[in-house]
mmCIF file of C-alpha atoms in Angstrom:
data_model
loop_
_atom_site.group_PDB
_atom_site.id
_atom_site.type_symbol
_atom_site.label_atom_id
_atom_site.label_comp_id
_atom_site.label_asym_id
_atom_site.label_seq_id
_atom_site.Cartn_x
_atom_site.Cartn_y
_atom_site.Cartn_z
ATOM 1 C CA UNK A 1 192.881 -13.713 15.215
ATOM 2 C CA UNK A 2 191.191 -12.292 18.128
ATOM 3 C CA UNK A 3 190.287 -14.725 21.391
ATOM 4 C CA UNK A 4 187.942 -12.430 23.947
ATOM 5 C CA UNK A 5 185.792 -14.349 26.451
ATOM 6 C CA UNK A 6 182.289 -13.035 26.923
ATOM 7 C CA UNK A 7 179.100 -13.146 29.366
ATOM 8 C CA UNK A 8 175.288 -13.360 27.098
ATOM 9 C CA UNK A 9 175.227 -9.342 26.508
ATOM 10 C CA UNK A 10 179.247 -9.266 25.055
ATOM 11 C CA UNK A 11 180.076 -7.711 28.371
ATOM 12 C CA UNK A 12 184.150 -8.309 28.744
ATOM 13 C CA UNK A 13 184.601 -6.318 32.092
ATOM 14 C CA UNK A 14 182.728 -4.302 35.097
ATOM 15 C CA UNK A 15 184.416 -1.065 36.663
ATOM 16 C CA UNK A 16 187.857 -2.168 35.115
ATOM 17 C CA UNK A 17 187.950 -5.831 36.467
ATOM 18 C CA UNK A 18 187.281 -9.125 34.228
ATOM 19 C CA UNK A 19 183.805 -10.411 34.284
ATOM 20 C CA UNK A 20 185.063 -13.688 35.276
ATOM 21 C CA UNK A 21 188.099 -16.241 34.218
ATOM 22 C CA UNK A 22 188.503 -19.839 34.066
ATOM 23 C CA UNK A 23 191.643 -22.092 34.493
ATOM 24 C CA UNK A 24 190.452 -24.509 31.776
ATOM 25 C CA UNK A 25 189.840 -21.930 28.802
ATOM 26 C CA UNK A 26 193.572 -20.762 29.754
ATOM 27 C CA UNK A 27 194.344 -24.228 29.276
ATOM 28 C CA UNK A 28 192.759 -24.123 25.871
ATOM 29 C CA UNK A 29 193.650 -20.984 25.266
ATOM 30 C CA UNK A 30 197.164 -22.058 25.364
ATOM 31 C CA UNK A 31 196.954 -25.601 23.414
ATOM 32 C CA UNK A 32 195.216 -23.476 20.867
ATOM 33 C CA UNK A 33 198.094 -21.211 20.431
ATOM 34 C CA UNK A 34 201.014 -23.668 21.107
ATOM 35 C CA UNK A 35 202.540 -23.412 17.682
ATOM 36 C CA UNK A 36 201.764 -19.583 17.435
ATOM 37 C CA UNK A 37 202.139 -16.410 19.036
ATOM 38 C CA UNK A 38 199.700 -15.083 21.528
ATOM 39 C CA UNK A 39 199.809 -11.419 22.157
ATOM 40 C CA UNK A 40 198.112 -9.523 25.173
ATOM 41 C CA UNK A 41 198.806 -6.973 27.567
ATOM 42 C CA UNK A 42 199.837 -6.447 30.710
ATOM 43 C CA UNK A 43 196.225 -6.957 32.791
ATOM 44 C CA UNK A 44 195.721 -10.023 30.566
ATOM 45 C CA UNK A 45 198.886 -11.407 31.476
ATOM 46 C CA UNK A 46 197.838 -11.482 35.761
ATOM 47 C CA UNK A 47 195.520 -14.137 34.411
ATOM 48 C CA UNK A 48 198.734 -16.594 32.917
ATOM 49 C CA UNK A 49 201.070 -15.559 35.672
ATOM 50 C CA UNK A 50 201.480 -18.931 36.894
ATOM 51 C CA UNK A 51 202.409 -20.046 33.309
ATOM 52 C CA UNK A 52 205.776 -20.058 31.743
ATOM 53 C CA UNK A 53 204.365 -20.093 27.978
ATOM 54 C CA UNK A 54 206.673 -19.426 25.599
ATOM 55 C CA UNK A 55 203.906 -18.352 22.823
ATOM 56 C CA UNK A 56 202.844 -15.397 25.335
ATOM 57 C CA UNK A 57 203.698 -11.921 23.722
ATOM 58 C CA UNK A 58 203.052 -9.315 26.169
ATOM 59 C CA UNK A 59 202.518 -5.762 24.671
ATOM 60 C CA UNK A 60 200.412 -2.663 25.383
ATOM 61 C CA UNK A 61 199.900 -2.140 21.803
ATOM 62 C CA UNK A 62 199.606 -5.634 20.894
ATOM 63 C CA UNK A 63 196.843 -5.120 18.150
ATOM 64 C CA UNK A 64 199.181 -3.296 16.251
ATOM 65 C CA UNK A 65 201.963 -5.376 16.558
ATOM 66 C CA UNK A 66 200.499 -9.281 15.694
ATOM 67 C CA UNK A 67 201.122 -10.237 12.583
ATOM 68 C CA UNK A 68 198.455 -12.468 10.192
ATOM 69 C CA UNK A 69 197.624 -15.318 11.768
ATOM 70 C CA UNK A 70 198.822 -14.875 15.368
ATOM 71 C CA UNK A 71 196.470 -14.396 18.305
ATOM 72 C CA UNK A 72 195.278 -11.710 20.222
ATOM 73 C CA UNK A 73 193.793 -12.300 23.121
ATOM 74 C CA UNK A 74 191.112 -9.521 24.001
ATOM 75 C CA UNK A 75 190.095 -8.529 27.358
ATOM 76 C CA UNK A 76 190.175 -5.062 27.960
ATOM 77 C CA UNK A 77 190.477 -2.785 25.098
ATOM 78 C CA UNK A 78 188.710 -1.996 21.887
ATOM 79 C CA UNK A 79 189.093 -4.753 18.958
ATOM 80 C CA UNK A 80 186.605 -2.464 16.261
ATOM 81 C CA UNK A 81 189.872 -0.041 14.880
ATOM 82 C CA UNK A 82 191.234 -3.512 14.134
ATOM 83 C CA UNK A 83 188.389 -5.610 12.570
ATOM 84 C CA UNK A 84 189.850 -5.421 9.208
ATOM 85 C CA UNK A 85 192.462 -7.188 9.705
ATOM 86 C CA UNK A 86 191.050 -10.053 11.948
ATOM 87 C CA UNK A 87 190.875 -13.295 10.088
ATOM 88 C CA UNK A 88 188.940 -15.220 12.722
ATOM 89 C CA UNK A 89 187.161 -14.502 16.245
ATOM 90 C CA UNK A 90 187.394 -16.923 18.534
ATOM 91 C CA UNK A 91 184.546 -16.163 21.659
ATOM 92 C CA UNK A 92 184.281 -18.137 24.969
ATOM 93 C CA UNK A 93 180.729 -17.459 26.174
ATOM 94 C CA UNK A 94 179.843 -17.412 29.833
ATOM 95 C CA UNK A 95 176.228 -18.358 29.256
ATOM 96 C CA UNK A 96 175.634 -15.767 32.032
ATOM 97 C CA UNK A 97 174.878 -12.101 32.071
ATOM 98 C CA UNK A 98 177.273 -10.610 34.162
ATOM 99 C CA UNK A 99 177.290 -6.635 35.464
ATOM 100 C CA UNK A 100 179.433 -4.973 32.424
ATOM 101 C CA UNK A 101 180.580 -1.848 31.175
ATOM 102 C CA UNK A 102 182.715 -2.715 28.670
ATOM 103 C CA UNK A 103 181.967 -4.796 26.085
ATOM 104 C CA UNK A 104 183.534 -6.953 23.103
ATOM 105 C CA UNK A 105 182.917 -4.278 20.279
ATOM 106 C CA UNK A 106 182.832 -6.412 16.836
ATOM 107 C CA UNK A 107 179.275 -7.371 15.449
ATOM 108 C CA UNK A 108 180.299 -10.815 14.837
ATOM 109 C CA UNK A 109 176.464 -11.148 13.247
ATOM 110 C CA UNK A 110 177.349 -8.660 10.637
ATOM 111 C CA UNK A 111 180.338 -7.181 8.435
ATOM 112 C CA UNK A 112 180.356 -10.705 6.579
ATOM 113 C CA UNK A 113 181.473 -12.920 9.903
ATOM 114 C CA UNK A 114 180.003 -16.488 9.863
ATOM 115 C CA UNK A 115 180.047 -18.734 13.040
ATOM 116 C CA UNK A 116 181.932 -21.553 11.325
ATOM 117 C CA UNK A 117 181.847 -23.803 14.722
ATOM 118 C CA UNK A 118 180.587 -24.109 17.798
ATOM 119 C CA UNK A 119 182.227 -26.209 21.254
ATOM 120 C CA UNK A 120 180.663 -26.369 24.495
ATOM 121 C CA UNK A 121 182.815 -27.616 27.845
ATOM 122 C CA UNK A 122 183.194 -27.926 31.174
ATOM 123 C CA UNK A 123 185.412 -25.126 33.200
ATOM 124 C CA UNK A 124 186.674 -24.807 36.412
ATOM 125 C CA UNK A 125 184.483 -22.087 37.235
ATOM 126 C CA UNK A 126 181.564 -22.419 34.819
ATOM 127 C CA UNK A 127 179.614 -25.722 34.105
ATOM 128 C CA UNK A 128 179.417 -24.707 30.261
ATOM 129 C CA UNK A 129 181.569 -22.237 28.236
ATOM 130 C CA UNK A 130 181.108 -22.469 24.801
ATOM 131 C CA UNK A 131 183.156 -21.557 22.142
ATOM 132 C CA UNK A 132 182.227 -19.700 18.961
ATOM 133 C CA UNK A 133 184.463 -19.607 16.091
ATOM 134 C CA UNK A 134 183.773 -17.025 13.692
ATOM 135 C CA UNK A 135 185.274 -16.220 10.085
ATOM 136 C CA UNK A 136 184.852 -14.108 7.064
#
């Protein structure tokens, strides 16, 4: 399962830096993968640094190494060689348009994804996020 956060255009990050984070999608974030695993790398792991998770998996090639039906959170690297694989995308959308230059690189409006459900809430940075939840 892939989790990526995005701004309106699927932008992820601008000159190697995160568009933006938010303290309460890490919060969901991690209720959503307390019973799991939740694999990242390195960069995505600055953004849980003050969290002591024990779900957190943190591997450079961590695409390769979940297994079906553990998380991936996506913030910096391509998720297409993957797709495949992927049972279910989880986005958090922004609702902004943010300068990007690299962007979240499955057509989740194609390739036989369906948004199954959507969630808006309040952040800590962002008035609205919403979550998509997409599946095949």
């Amino acid at each position: 399962m892939i989790i990526a956060a995005v701004d309106d255009r699927n932008g992820m990050t601008f000159h190697h830096r995160r568009q933006s984070q938010d303290r309460v999608l890490r919060q969901r974030v991690l209720a959503m993968t307390a019973d799991g695993r939740l694999w990242m790398n390195h960069y995505t792991k600055n953004q849980f640094s003050e969290t002591d998770a024990p779900q957190i998996n943190v591997d450079e090639r961590f695409l390769s190494e979940a297994a079906p039906g553990e998380y991936c959170f996506v913030e910096d690297v391509s998720a297409a060689p993957y797709e495949k694989w992927v049972e279910k995308i989880i986005l958090f959308k922004w609702n902004r348009k943010y300068p990007g230059d690299f962007y979240f690189d499955i057509d989740v409006h194609g390739n036989g994804w369906r948004l199954t459900s959507t969630e808006e809430f309040r952040g800590s940075s962002h008035d609205k996020i919403t979550m998509e939840v997409y599946t095949r």
